[in-house]
Amino acid sequence: MIDINPKNTLIRYNILVESDMAPEEMAEKLYPTDPHIRQIAKAVFEGDEDEVVAALQNTIDSGVDPLSLINDALMAGMEVVSTLYDYGLLYLPDVIISAQAMIEGIEYCKEQSKQVHESKGKIISYVVEGDIHDIGKKIVTVLLRANGYEVIDLGKDVPVEEVVAAVKKEKPIMLSGTALMTTTMHAFKDVNSRLLASDINVPVVCGGGAVTQDFISDYDLGVYCEEAADVPKIADSILQGLDIRKLRDTFHKH
Amino acid sequence: MSVKRYSSMEYDNFEDLLFGHSKYPVKTGLDLEIGAGYTTAEINYAPRPNAAENQATLVNEYERITRDIMERMVQVGFPSVVLETEHVQQMTHNPEWGADIANAQKAIMEDYHDEYGIKCALRHTVGDVRGDREKIDLRGDAYSRILESFDQVASSGADMLSIESLGGKEVFDHAILRNDMRGVIFSVGILGALDVEYIWQDICNIAKKNKVVPAGDTACAQANTAMFVAGGLLDFKLSHSMASVVRAISASRSLAAYEAGAIGPGKDCGYENNIIKAITGYPISQEGKGSTCAHSDLMGNMSMQCCDLWSNESVEYRGDFGGTTVQCWGETLSYDCSMMNTALEAGVGKTLRDVLMVSDRYRDPQAFILSYDNAYRIGEVITAHPDDLYLRAKEAGMKACELIESGSAGFLELSKFEKATINKAWNDLKSLDENKESFICNCLDTYSSEVDTFNTSNYGL
């Protein structure tokens, strides 16, 4: 069997660019300084649901408003996770595990408060009609919730009529649709047409297996998204006032 | 049909594994023999989305695809070709659509065979439509429809039958996003294998009745999901070491089809097929650098090392500068096959095999564990536990960890993250239950409550 030292035939760029700093070390530099808040943020980073609730309880017992902890502590912890993910120091399962812990924390804070918590905005997520591949949608949904959005998850294989009816009822800031197969992705076109016919100009953010930027660019409401982690950033951009053209300028990479 | 477990390797030595050669070649279609000393391109395609409007438009689309491919093959002088039609949902939901298409395709292939003598065969891969919006129902009405579809395509022109079965996917999707090794073993090694075993006994009966080939399955819904989420070197989504361990475990799942009577060639996207070939001796289809039209991977050359069919995975049918996409990609694949076949004729097949393998061996842990020598070693631990689906899946995962660990002492560079991941995966595997019964019992408790679409009756549990 032939074997060679591959140093002249391939470059493992992931090792070349690897940070010397461990993610935990980097996170320590990013946590909020207040000891109570820091404890909650750290528990989110570590994805420890029990510790998140325990740390929240401690802080609430010391007189802090539960709802304020959603933004000040839970979101702060998730921000550390997102930052390290963007730096390539954390991987998707780390983000998912932290996000689940954070969502638990949000629910706990809501239960502890008598006031209503306002989300950053409402988003509808779904997998197109005829398609049951939903791992991408699951990832997007968790990431959006972890970033403070209320997600109306319509599930998989969702008929066009149901998507349109949900948009009319819920009035979301955007839709997030995924499709794996070329044969199902034309459902995006139908959603686009039906929404336009009703004078609804909500961005339809589309991604998944066979979906391409060229395909989505053909539809007035379409915004192509290649990376699940970009979906919360698109939502943030919509809140900052970016319209579909500017969203395309920012997030269309090809 | 009964299930016969593999308790030993059909190949005595990994050095005997080679492209174009399998221990048990498969005769099929129009004078084609797969794994009998030459490789053949397997061209795979998807119709344009608007072509599935009705039965007539879809049949017409596949006729165009088939004619385009056959014409290009004879224009450039290639001696053999396989066409793989992966069903769009309409074809499986309406078995007569699939049958009409198989019949139309085969008629065109027969015309070319009659006129030019080109050896060819048609594989139909029926869609696994056993899931819908509300639930996954592996053994209900949709299952009957799948079997009806197999029967109709087999009696209408398809030479080889395949499926990319879904079993275990609901728990796997949950587990892989949480780095949950126990869930991976349960979903792929137990649930997946049980489903493959169940469905392939019926497919083999249908194949026998229609005198066609029960070809094989793939762990696409699991191992390829992990591979695609893991992505490229700079995609920090899922550990590539984790994806490697999933791949090794998936061989135990795909093997169940052969234990139920399948005889190859296994499906192209089953990168675990190197392990399957070493265990069973049956021919395999593979994809790599010729499937960049469908996705990127980190072993584009290496996956040719033991292939008998060489595939492009899938490409949407449309025009390109060099012809239609099926012509362009079919030609690329066939030139690759021509190179491999020339190497075989010249007696330097093993040298080319090694060049292909070594060019990717250290590109990624996924490639490393699938290099033919390591694939063979994984096969050995699977066959060491023939009667225990749990133990053989667990041992396959642990062998992958061991191989990556030992490889990292040589030329296989691992990042700190990958090293930590492989250590964690290894420790997680070591700490799992001792026996299958307690493992399954504990997993049923966990995943019945954590995964809302998980239904134990789908698996006879």
XYZ file of C-alpha atoms in Angstrom:
715
model
C 0.000 0.000 0.000
C 1.329 3.409 -0.986
C 1.583 6.044 1.727
C 2.990 9.562 1.632
C 3.435 12.505 3.933
C 0.695 14.816 2.599
C 2.440 18.070 3.522
C 2.973 18.964 -0.138
C -0.396 17.792 -1.402
C -2.976 19.168 0.981
C -3.439 21.882 3.584
C -5.704 21.396 6.557
C -6.782 25.015 6.792
C -8.886 24.362 9.863
C -5.722 23.573 11.798
C -3.875 26.500 10.259
C -6.435 28.999 11.511
C -7.197 27.331 14.824
C -7.129 29.657 17.787
C -4.687 28.976 20.606
C -7.384 29.948 23.033
C -9.924 27.371 24.237
C -13.582 28.443 23.921
C -13.989 28.408 27.704
C -11.064 30.811 28.077
C -12.487 33.146 25.458
C -15.943 32.969 27.051
C -14.512 33.973 30.431
C -13.431 37.260 28.848
C -16.889 37.904 27.393
C -19.258 37.144 30.287
C -20.977 40.087 31.987
C -19.180 41.226 35.153
C -22.071 41.259 37.643
C -21.618 37.983 39.606
C -25.307 36.937 39.486
C -25.691 37.756 35.809
C -22.354 36.131 35.033
C -23.469 32.904 36.692
C -26.616 32.770 34.534
C -24.735 33.608 31.327
C -22.131 30.967 32.099
C -24.824 28.341 32.689
C -26.313 29.196 29.277
C -22.884 28.870 27.687
C -22.426 25.481 29.305
C -25.912 24.402 28.219
C -26.807 23.349 31.751
C -30.589 23.753 32.000
C -30.746 22.951 35.728
C -27.972 25.408 36.507
C -29.668 28.105 34.400
C -32.866 27.791 36.423
C -30.979 27.617 39.731
C -28.941 30.709 38.879
C -32.078 32.567 37.769
C -33.815 31.617 41.010
C -30.892 32.951 43.058
C -30.926 36.213 41.191
C -34.703 36.628 41.319
C -34.599 35.905 45.063
C -32.166 38.785 45.443
C -34.856 41.117 44.085
C -34.114 41.331 40.355
C -37.056 41.552 37.919
C -37.368 38.131 36.175
C -38.189 39.627 32.779
C -35.126 41.857 32.826
C -33.000 38.741 33.156
C -34.102 37.528 29.739
C -32.197 40.277 27.979
C -29.594 41.068 30.597
C -28.477 37.550 31.486
C -29.904 34.844 29.228
C -29.448 36.759 25.978
C -26.039 37.926 27.177
C -25.011 34.302 27.646
C -26.338 33.388 24.225
C -24.488 36.343 22.740
C -21.242 34.828 24.045
C -22.188 31.525 22.392
C -23.036 33.240 19.093
C -19.803 35.214 19.122
C -17.701 32.106 19.683
C -19.669 30.256 16.995
C -18.932 33.075 14.563
C -15.235 32.815 15.513
C -15.303 29.078 14.778
C -14.626 28.166 18.395
C -17.961 26.467 18.988
C -19.909 24.035 16.838
C -23.589 23.755 16.046
C -24.470 21.170 18.749
C -22.907 23.519 21.335
C -25.172 26.299 20.098
C -28.242 24.042 20.086
C -27.549 22.797 23.614
C -27.030 26.363 24.895
C -30.128 27.539 23.060
C -32.251 24.853 24.695
C -30.953 25.892 28.112
C -31.713 29.498 27.327
C -35.242 28.702 26.136
C -35.827 26.847 29.423
C -34.587 29.943 31.209
C -36.929 32.229 29.276
C -39.901 30.045 30.175
C -38.853 30.106 33.809
C -38.559 33.900 33.826
C -42.000 34.214 32.243
C -43.496 31.937 34.889
C -41.900 34.020 37.647
C -43.186 37.314 36.314
C -46.691 38.717 36.358
C -45.969 40.864 33.324
C -45.994 39.851 29.683
C -42.659 39.447 27.930
C -42.448 41.030 24.505
C -40.402 39.047 21.995
C -38.206 40.823 19.441
C -40.663 39.825 16.726
C -42.781 37.049 15.356
C -41.455 34.686 12.649
C -43.138 31.798 10.848
C -40.983 28.776 10.050
C -41.967 25.815 7.885
C -40.811 23.106 5.483
C -42.419 23.340 2.051
C -45.267 21.167 0.871
C -44.186 17.683 -0.183
C -40.979 17.741 1.858
C -40.533 16.051 5.240
C -36.815 16.788 5.692
C -36.875 19.146 8.634
C -33.501 19.069 10.377
C -32.642 22.453 8.847
C -35.913 23.970 10.016
C -35.330 22.593 13.514
C -31.916 24.236 13.650
C -33.262 27.565 12.395
C -36.182 27.499 14.829
C -33.952 26.918 17.848
C -31.529 29.641 16.769
C -34.344 32.163 16.266
C -35.923 31.412 19.639
C -32.534 31.660 21.303
C -32.163 35.096 19.782
C -35.387 36.317 21.332
C -37.868 35.789 18.513
C -41.261 34.169 18.848
C -41.393 31.384 16.266
C -44.642 30.005 14.915
C -43.415 26.586 13.772
C -45.828 25.209 11.176
C -43.857 21.970 10.859
C -43.017 20.066 7.692
C -44.872 19.370 4.438
C -46.954 22.519 4.935
C -49.529 23.363 2.236
C -49.191 26.780 0.616
C -52.686 27.795 1.785
C -51.736 27.119 5.368
C -48.575 29.215 5.121
C -50.496 32.128 3.633
C -53.289 31.852 6.219
C -50.727 31.836 9.035
C -49.061 34.967 7.645
C -52.404 36.764 7.502
C -53.238 35.735 11.049
C -49.874 36.161 12.765
C -48.440 39.103 10.782
C -44.807 37.987 11.168
C -41.769 40.130 10.381
C -40.558 37.347 8.063
C -41.026 33.730 6.987
C -38.313 31.105 7.142
C -38.907 28.260 4.703
C -36.713 25.279 3.908
C -36.743 22.680 1.130
C -34.360 19.822 0.434
C -35.562 18.714 -2.964
C -35.682 20.505 -6.312
C -39.107 19.035 -6.911
C -40.633 20.683 -3.858
C -38.937 24.058 -3.812
C -41.395 25.492 -6.343
C -43.766 25.841 -3.420
C -41.764 28.995 -2.586
C -43.012 30.471 -5.834
C -46.634 29.772 -4.895
C -46.227 31.305 -1.442
C -44.595 34.353 -3.046
C -47.443 34.764 -5.570
C -50.200 34.278 -3.029
C -48.699 36.783 -0.599
C -48.193 39.387 -3.314
C -51.779 38.867 -4.467
C -52.849 39.799 -0.951
C -50.553 42.866 -0.903
C -48.350 41.288 1.756
C -44.689 42.188 1.360
C -43.081 40.111 4.076
C -39.580 38.693 3.341
C -39.593 34.955 2.639
C -36.178 33.670 3.725
C -35.440 30.417 1.922
C -32.712 27.813 2.215
C -31.967 24.103 2.196
C -30.450 21.351 0.067
C -31.368 22.066 -3.533
C -32.345 25.723 -3.102
C -30.086 28.187 -4.876
C -29.638 31.937 -4.762
C -30.542 32.216 -8.449
C -33.795 30.349 -7.914
C -34.864 32.438 -4.933
C -33.820 35.719 -6.559
C -36.543 35.211 -9.151
C -39.240 35.822 -6.547
C -39.998 39.339 -5.350
C -40.190 38.375 -1.677
C -37.374 35.844 -1.705
C -34.189 36.211 0.334
C -31.709 33.344 -0.039
C -29.947 32.110 3.061
C -27.108 29.609 2.907
C -26.264 29.303 6.599
C -28.764 28.611 9.369
C -26.791 30.910 11.641
C -27.543 33.814 9.277
C -31.308 33.587 9.797
C -31.344 35.427 13.167
C -29.026 38.027 11.609
C -31.513 38.523 8.775
C -34.291 38.944 11.333
C -32.199 41.502 13.225
C -31.583 43.334 9.952
C -35.326 43.476 9.251
C -35.864 45.047 12.665
C -33.181 47.585 11.753
C -35.225 48.521 8.703
C -33.534 46.668 5.826
C -35.917 45.975 2.967
C -35.738 42.923 0.672
C -33.312 44.568 -1.748
C -30.946 45.524 1.044
C -31.296 42.107 2.646
C -30.248 40.554 -0.645
C -27.303 42.964 -0.900
C -26.200 41.936 2.558
C -26.904 38.208 2.660
C -26.712 37.006 -0.927
C -23.139 35.775 -1.169
C -22.845 34.695 -4.778
C -36.828 -14.522 3.124
C -34.782 -15.148 6.218
C -32.025 -12.976 7.601
C -28.507 -14.369 7.480
C -25.963 -12.454 9.550
C -22.374 -12.020 8.409
C -19.964 -13.568 10.889
C -16.838 -13.305 8.741
C -15.329 -11.182 5.987
C -15.796 -12.333 2.395
C -12.437 -10.727 1.550
C -9.456 -12.311 3.281
C -7.249 -9.272 2.946
C -7.850 -5.578 2.389
C -5.218 -5.594 -0.337
C -7.668 -7.539 -2.499
C -10.215 -4.712 -2.489
C -10.115 -2.954 -5.847
C -12.332 -0.907 -8.125
C -14.094 -2.826 -10.873
C -13.599 -6.133 -9.123
C -15.923 -7.700 -6.622
C -15.948 -11.192 -5.284
C -19.538 -11.733 -6.383
C -20.229 -9.760 -9.584
C -23.832 -8.977 -10.474
C -25.236 -9.694 -13.933
C -28.041 -7.339 -14.790
C -29.811 -5.400 -17.520
C -28.584 -5.657 -21.067
C -25.360 -7.682 -20.954
C -23.934 -5.741 -18.037
C -21.923 -7.436 -15.299
C -21.064 -5.195 -12.364
C -17.841 -5.845 -10.487
C -16.620 -8.289 -13.148
C -13.336 -6.571 -13.985
C -14.447 -3.158 -15.175
C -16.141 -0.048 -13.809
C -19.218 1.651 -15.245
C -20.642 5.139 -14.828
C -23.969 5.361 -13.010
C -25.735 8.538 -14.021
C -28.335 9.990 -11.721
C -30.662 12.926 -12.445
C -33.608 14.916 -11.195
C -36.315 16.208 -13.509
C -36.833 19.924 -13.836
C -39.325 20.948 -11.126
C -42.122 21.886 -13.508
C -41.776 18.563 -15.339
C -43.617 16.744 -12.559
C -46.857 18.533 -13.409
C -48.554 15.363 -14.612
C -47.766 11.809 -15.649
C -47.283 12.596 -19.328
C -44.886 15.505 -18.759
C -42.836 13.447 -16.326
C -42.591 10.435 -18.639
C -41.540 12.794 -21.416
C -38.859 14.343 -19.210
C -37.329 10.964 -18.378
C -37.406 9.949 -22.027
C -35.386 13.058 -22.899
C -32.952 12.360 -20.063
C -32.477 8.733 -21.096
C -32.015 9.534 -24.785
C -29.527 12.304 -23.988
C -27.415 10.014 -21.840
C -27.417 7.072 -24.233
C -26.595 9.314 -27.168
C -23.613 10.890 -25.405
C -22.294 7.509 -24.299
C -22.143 6.198 -27.861
C -20.888 9.525 -29.247
C -17.810 9.347 -27.015
C -17.310 5.590 -27.196
C -18.079 4.331 -23.718
C -18.816 0.588 -23.565
C -21.294 0.543 -20.651
C -23.576 2.738 -18.586
C -26.074 2.507 -15.724
C -28.949 4.922 -15.297
C -30.374 5.510 -11.852
C -33.833 6.992 -11.543
C -34.464 8.207 -8.021
C -38.202 8.597 -7.769
C -39.730 11.974 -7.230
C -42.579 11.535 -4.786
C -45.280 11.472 -7.446
C -43.721 8.359 -8.961
C -43.878 6.342 -5.758
C -47.235 7.727 -4.626
C -48.628 6.719 -8.028
C -46.898 3.396 -8.776
C -48.177 3.405 -12.366
C -46.200 6.615 -13.022
C -42.977 4.926 -11.928
C -43.854 1.887 -14.029
C -44.524 3.990 -17.139
C -41.233 5.803 -16.705
C -39.253 2.583 -16.175
C -40.877 1.138 -19.256
C -40.146 4.214 -21.387
C -36.545 4.422 -20.227
C -35.884 0.755 -20.811
C -37.321 0.914 -24.332
C -34.834 3.634 -25.258
C -31.956 1.747 -23.623
C -32.921 -1.380 -25.549
C -32.876 0.561 -28.813
C -29.325 1.738 -28.137
C -28.270 -1.713 -26.982
C -29.730 -3.262 -30.117
C -28.122 -0.726 -32.420
C -24.718 -0.262 -30.782
C -24.318 -3.137 -28.359
C -23.714 -0.780 -25.436
C -24.042 -2.674 -22.151
C -26.523 -0.948 -19.871
C -28.902 -1.334 -16.950
C -31.575 0.693 -15.189
C -31.784 1.151 -11.435
C -34.951 2.530 -9.890
C -34.716 3.910 -6.391
C -38.204 4.118 -4.966
C -38.901 7.091 -2.716
C -39.280 6.362 0.966
C -42.639 8.078 1.405
C -43.394 6.590 4.810
C -43.302 9.925 6.570
C -45.783 12.742 6.328
C -46.504 15.948 8.098
C -47.890 14.428 11.257
C -45.951 11.236 11.739
C -43.574 8.594 10.501
C -45.523 5.419 9.766
C -42.994 2.835 8.628
C -45.292 -0.167 8.405
C -48.665 1.271 7.379
C -50.363 2.235 4.116
C -47.386 4.106 2.734
C -45.281 1.003 3.151
C -47.743 -0.964 1.044
C -47.518 1.746 -1.600
C -43.719 1.484 -1.636
C -43.912 -2.254 -2.174
C -46.468 -1.750 -4.938
C -44.113 0.762 -6.555
C -41.206 -1.712 -6.374
C -43.344 -4.407 -7.924
C -44.535 -2.179 -10.759
C -41.113 -0.782 -11.714
C -39.585 -4.268 -11.459
C -42.161 -5.671 -13.839
C -41.857 -2.696 -16.218
C -38.160 -2.454 -16.966
C -36.127 -1.614 -13.887
C -33.175 -4.013 -13.559
C -32.080 -3.084 -10.051
C -34.118 -2.022 -7.032
C -32.968 0.333 -4.308
C -34.264 2.667 -1.630
C -32.809 5.211 0.757
C -34.697 4.076 3.819
C -35.714 6.486 6.544
C -35.754 4.205 9.589
C -34.203 5.773 12.686
C -34.046 9.272 11.223
C -36.410 10.854 13.741
C -34.210 9.893 16.693
C -30.986 10.479 14.764
C -31.850 14.109 13.920
C -32.503 14.714 17.603
C -29.304 12.974 18.733
C -26.797 14.376 16.245
C -27.670 17.973 17.093
C -26.894 17.232 20.723
C -23.680 15.213 20.294
C -25.621 12.349 21.839
C -23.668 9.195 21.021
C -26.173 6.943 22.757
C -28.918 8.301 20.513
C -26.730 7.783 17.447
C -26.152 4.118 18.298
C -29.826 3.608 19.042
C -31.127 5.367 15.934
C -28.630 4.028 13.411
C -27.494 0.739 14.931
C -30.827 -0.491 16.303
C -33.778 1.374 14.771
C -32.198 1.831 11.358
C -31.012 -1.755 11.133
C -34.414 -3.110 12.207
C -36.148 -1.057 9.531
C -33.646 -2.005 6.814
C -34.000 -5.662 7.707
C -37.802 -5.429 7.622
C -38.128 -3.611 4.322
C -35.412 -5.554 2.477
C -36.964 -8.931 3.112
C -39.977 -7.711 1.168
C -37.930 -5.982 -1.548
C -35.942 -9.180 -2.073
C -39.139 -11.180 -2.482
C -40.371 -8.712 -5.093
C -37.013 -8.816 -6.886
C -37.049 -12.600 -6.919
C -40.595 -12.685 -8.295
C -39.684 -10.281 -11.111
C -36.203 -11.726 -11.723
C -34.435 -8.418 -11.075
C -31.640 -7.426 -8.700
C -32.278 -6.375 -5.075
C -29.385 -3.941 -5.093
C -29.004 -2.248 -1.720
C -29.701 0.630 0.635
C -27.751 3.526 2.144
C -27.592 5.327 5.473
C -28.087 8.592 3.631
C -30.682 9.872 6.096
C -28.202 9.493 8.937
C -24.540 9.325 7.945
C -24.887 11.754 5.047
C -26.887 14.139 7.192
C -23.934 14.148 9.595
C -21.464 14.542 6.729
C -23.370 17.434 5.163
C -23.894 19.238 8.462
C -20.169 18.769 9.178
C -19.418 20.372 5.800
C -15.968 21.565 4.760
C -12.796 22.114 6.719
C -13.798 25.609 7.792
C -17.447 24.843 8.545
C -17.684 24.732 12.305
C -21.049 23.043 12.506
C -20.427 19.444 13.460
C -17.243 17.671 14.386
C -15.842 15.748 11.435
C -14.661 13.096 13.886
C -18.237 12.708 15.068
C -19.392 12.360 11.452
C -16.705 9.687 10.977
C -17.983 7.695 13.932
C -21.535 7.930 12.587
C -20.302 6.666 9.223
C -18.646 3.628 10.789
C -21.795 2.819 12.757
C -23.906 3.230 9.629
C -22.178 0.266 7.982
C -23.888 -1.989 10.486
C -27.232 -0.508 9.378
C -26.632 -0.780 5.623
C -25.303 -4.315 6.042
C -28.765 -5.408 7.207
C -30.039 -5.123 3.605
C -27.508 -7.713 2.441
C -28.297 -9.914 5.412
C -31.909 -9.847 4.181
C -30.875 -10.854 0.669
C -29.644 -7.789 -1.259
C -26.707 -8.527 -3.564
C -25.483 -5.081 -4.622
C -24.511 -2.774 -6.102
C -25.166 -0.685 -2.970
C -26.392 2.861 -3.458
C -23.913 5.534 -4.555
C -24.340 7.845 -1.564
C -23.526 5.081 0.912
C -19.954 6.136 1.635
C -19.974 3.211 4.084
C -20.063 0.904 1.055
C -16.295 0.361 1.261
C -16.956 -1.452 4.526
C -19.943 -3.272 3.013
C -17.893 -4.530 0.052
C -15.166 -5.827 2.352
C -17.733 -7.749 4.402
C -20.056 -9.047 1.677
C -17.950 -9.244 -1.469
C -20.790 -7.597 -3.413
C -20.197 -4.723 -5.848
C -20.833 -1.135 -4.829
C -21.667 2.195 -6.369
C -19.826 5.246 -5.090
C -19.756 8.984 -5.643
C -17.067 11.608 -5.081
C -15.418 14.120 -7.355
C -18.032 13.334 -10.002
C -20.843 14.360 -7.684
C -19.768 17.918 -6.991
C -22.851 18.908 -8.983
C -24.830 17.704 -5.960
C -22.563 18.404 -2.994
C -18.976 18.877 -1.877
C -17.127 16.191 0.035
C -13.668 15.573 1.443
C -12.849 12.300 -0.314
C -13.546 12.971 -3.974
C -10.737 10.768 -5.275
C -10.655 8.233 -2.495
C -14.211 7.086 -2.993
C -13.174 5.639 -6.358
C -10.796 3.196 -4.648
C -13.165 0.207 -4.572
C -16.115 1.358 -6.673
C -17.771 -0.833 -9.286
C -20.210 1.840 -10.399
C -19.115 5.499 -10.346
C -21.914 7.994 -9.805
C -22.681 11.709 -9.850
C -25.267 11.457 -6.998
C -27.813 13.688 -8.779
C -28.046 16.614 -11.120
C -31.048 18.623 -12.221
C -31.750 18.067 -15.908
C -31.159 21.276 -17.831
C -28.940 22.758 -20.472
C -25.287 23.502 -19.913
C -22.505 24.757 -22.216
C -21.396 21.209 -23.061
C -24.843 19.712 -23.583
C -27.484 18.808 -21.058
C -26.282 18.257 -17.504
C -26.760 14.493 -17.701
C -24.559 14.414 -20.788
C -21.838 16.550 -19.221
C -21.686 14.687 -15.931
C -22.177 11.314 -17.590
C -19.208 12.012 -19.820
C -17.038 13.069 -16.866
C -17.926 9.919 -14.938
C -17.322 7.716 -17.943
C -13.888 9.210 -18.560
C -13.052 8.409 -14.929
C -14.214 4.847 -15.534
C -12.165 4.707 -18.710
C -9.095 5.682 -16.677
C -9.788 3.009 -14.061
C -10.504 0.381 -16.703
C -7.295 1.241 -18.525
C -5.361 0.851 -15.289
C -6.959 -2.569 -14.805
C -6.140 -3.622 -18.364
C -2.547 -2.449 -17.926
C -2.159 -4.309 -14.639
C -1.671 -1.166 -12.550
C -5.126 -1.043 -10.982
C -3.855 -1.322 -7.435
C -1.345 1.463 -8.010
C -4.092 3.774 -9.232
C -6.304 2.667 -6.343
C -3.597 3.649 -3.882
C -2.956 6.998 -5.543
C -6.672 7.791 -5.359
C -6.849 6.665 -1.748
C -3.705 8.373 -0.481
C -4.585 11.659 -2.171
C -7.491 12.001 0.305
C -6.484 9.708 3.169
C -5.325 12.539 5.418
C -7.718 15.209 4.170
C -10.203 14.472 6.917
C -11.010 11.857 9.582
C -14.005 10.788 7.476
C -11.722 9.893 4.586
C -9.198 8.273 6.904
C -11.606 5.727 8.354
C -12.956 4.885 4.881
C -9.551 4.254 3.322
C -9.826 0.653 2.231
C -7.505 -0.747 4.893
C -9.361 1.010 7.696
C -12.758 0.230 6.171
C -11.756 -3.417 6.276
C -10.815 -3.140 9.967
C -14.230 -1.674 10.784
C -15.832 -4.545 8.883
C -13.922 -7.012 11.023
C -15.367 -5.721 14.304
C -18.886 -5.701 12.831
C -18.660 -9.327 11.754
C -17.165 -10.282 15.125
C -20.606 -9.692 16.670
C -23.007 -11.170 14.123
C -25.984 -11.731 16.385
C -25.979 -8.472 18.301
C -26.975 -5.333 16.395
C -26.133 -3.189 19.413
C -22.689 -4.565 20.030
C -21.633 -4.477 16.390
C -22.735 -0.854 15.976
C -20.995 0.148 19.197
C -17.802 -1.694 18.266
C -17.819 -0.103 14.807
C -18.010 3.331 16.439
C -15.245 2.487 18.887
C -13.031 1.142 16.104
C -13.457 4.427 14.228
C -12.371 6.308 17.369
C -9.373 4.026 17.760
C -8.359 4.417 14.110
C -8.606 8.214 14.224
C -6.683 8.327 17.485
C -3.883 6.153 16.127
C -3.933 8.015 12.801
C -3.400 11.302 14.591
C -0.070 9.953 15.796
C 0.933 9.869 12.121
C -0.050 12.095 9.206
C -3.706 12.604 10.168
C -3.700 16.084 11.662
C -6.501 16.816 14.104
C -7.463 20.154 15.546
C -7.703 20.484 19.311
C -11.454 20.450 18.917
C -11.432 17.255 16.854
C -9.145 15.589 19.394
C -11.470 16.550 22.222
C -14.505 15.350 20.264
C -13.058 11.976 19.441
C -12.026 11.459 23.066
C -15.523 12.367 24.227
C -17.184 10.108 21.636
C -14.909 7.244 22.629
C -15.624 7.715 26.331
C -19.348 8.012 25.655
C -19.290 4.749 23.727
C -17.290 2.982 26.421
C -19.759 4.056 29.076
C -22.845 2.702 27.283
C -24.804 -0.254 28.636
C -23.170 -3.657 28.628
C -25.968 -5.468 26.864
C -28.524 -4.830 24.151
C -31.605 -5.410 26.266
C -30.812 -2.807 28.917
C -29.553 -0.386 26.247
C -32.785 -0.606 24.251
C -34.907 -0.398 27.371
C -33.150 2.776 28.542
C -33.269 4.326 25.076
C -36.983 3.618 24.705
C -37.593 5.527 27.935
C -35.479 8.478 26.863
C -36.453 8.943 23.242
C -40.133 8.112 23.605
C -40.406 11.225 25.728
C -37.843 13.428 23.970
C -38.759 12.790 20.299
C -42.432 13.330 19.568
C -42.391 11.515 16.202
C -40.722 8.405 17.631
C -43.185 5.513 17.604
C -41.864 2.192 18.903
C -44.372 0.169 16.858
C -42.608 1.344 13.685
C -39.783 -0.943 14.692
C -41.686 -3.829 16.245
C -40.367 -2.789 19.670
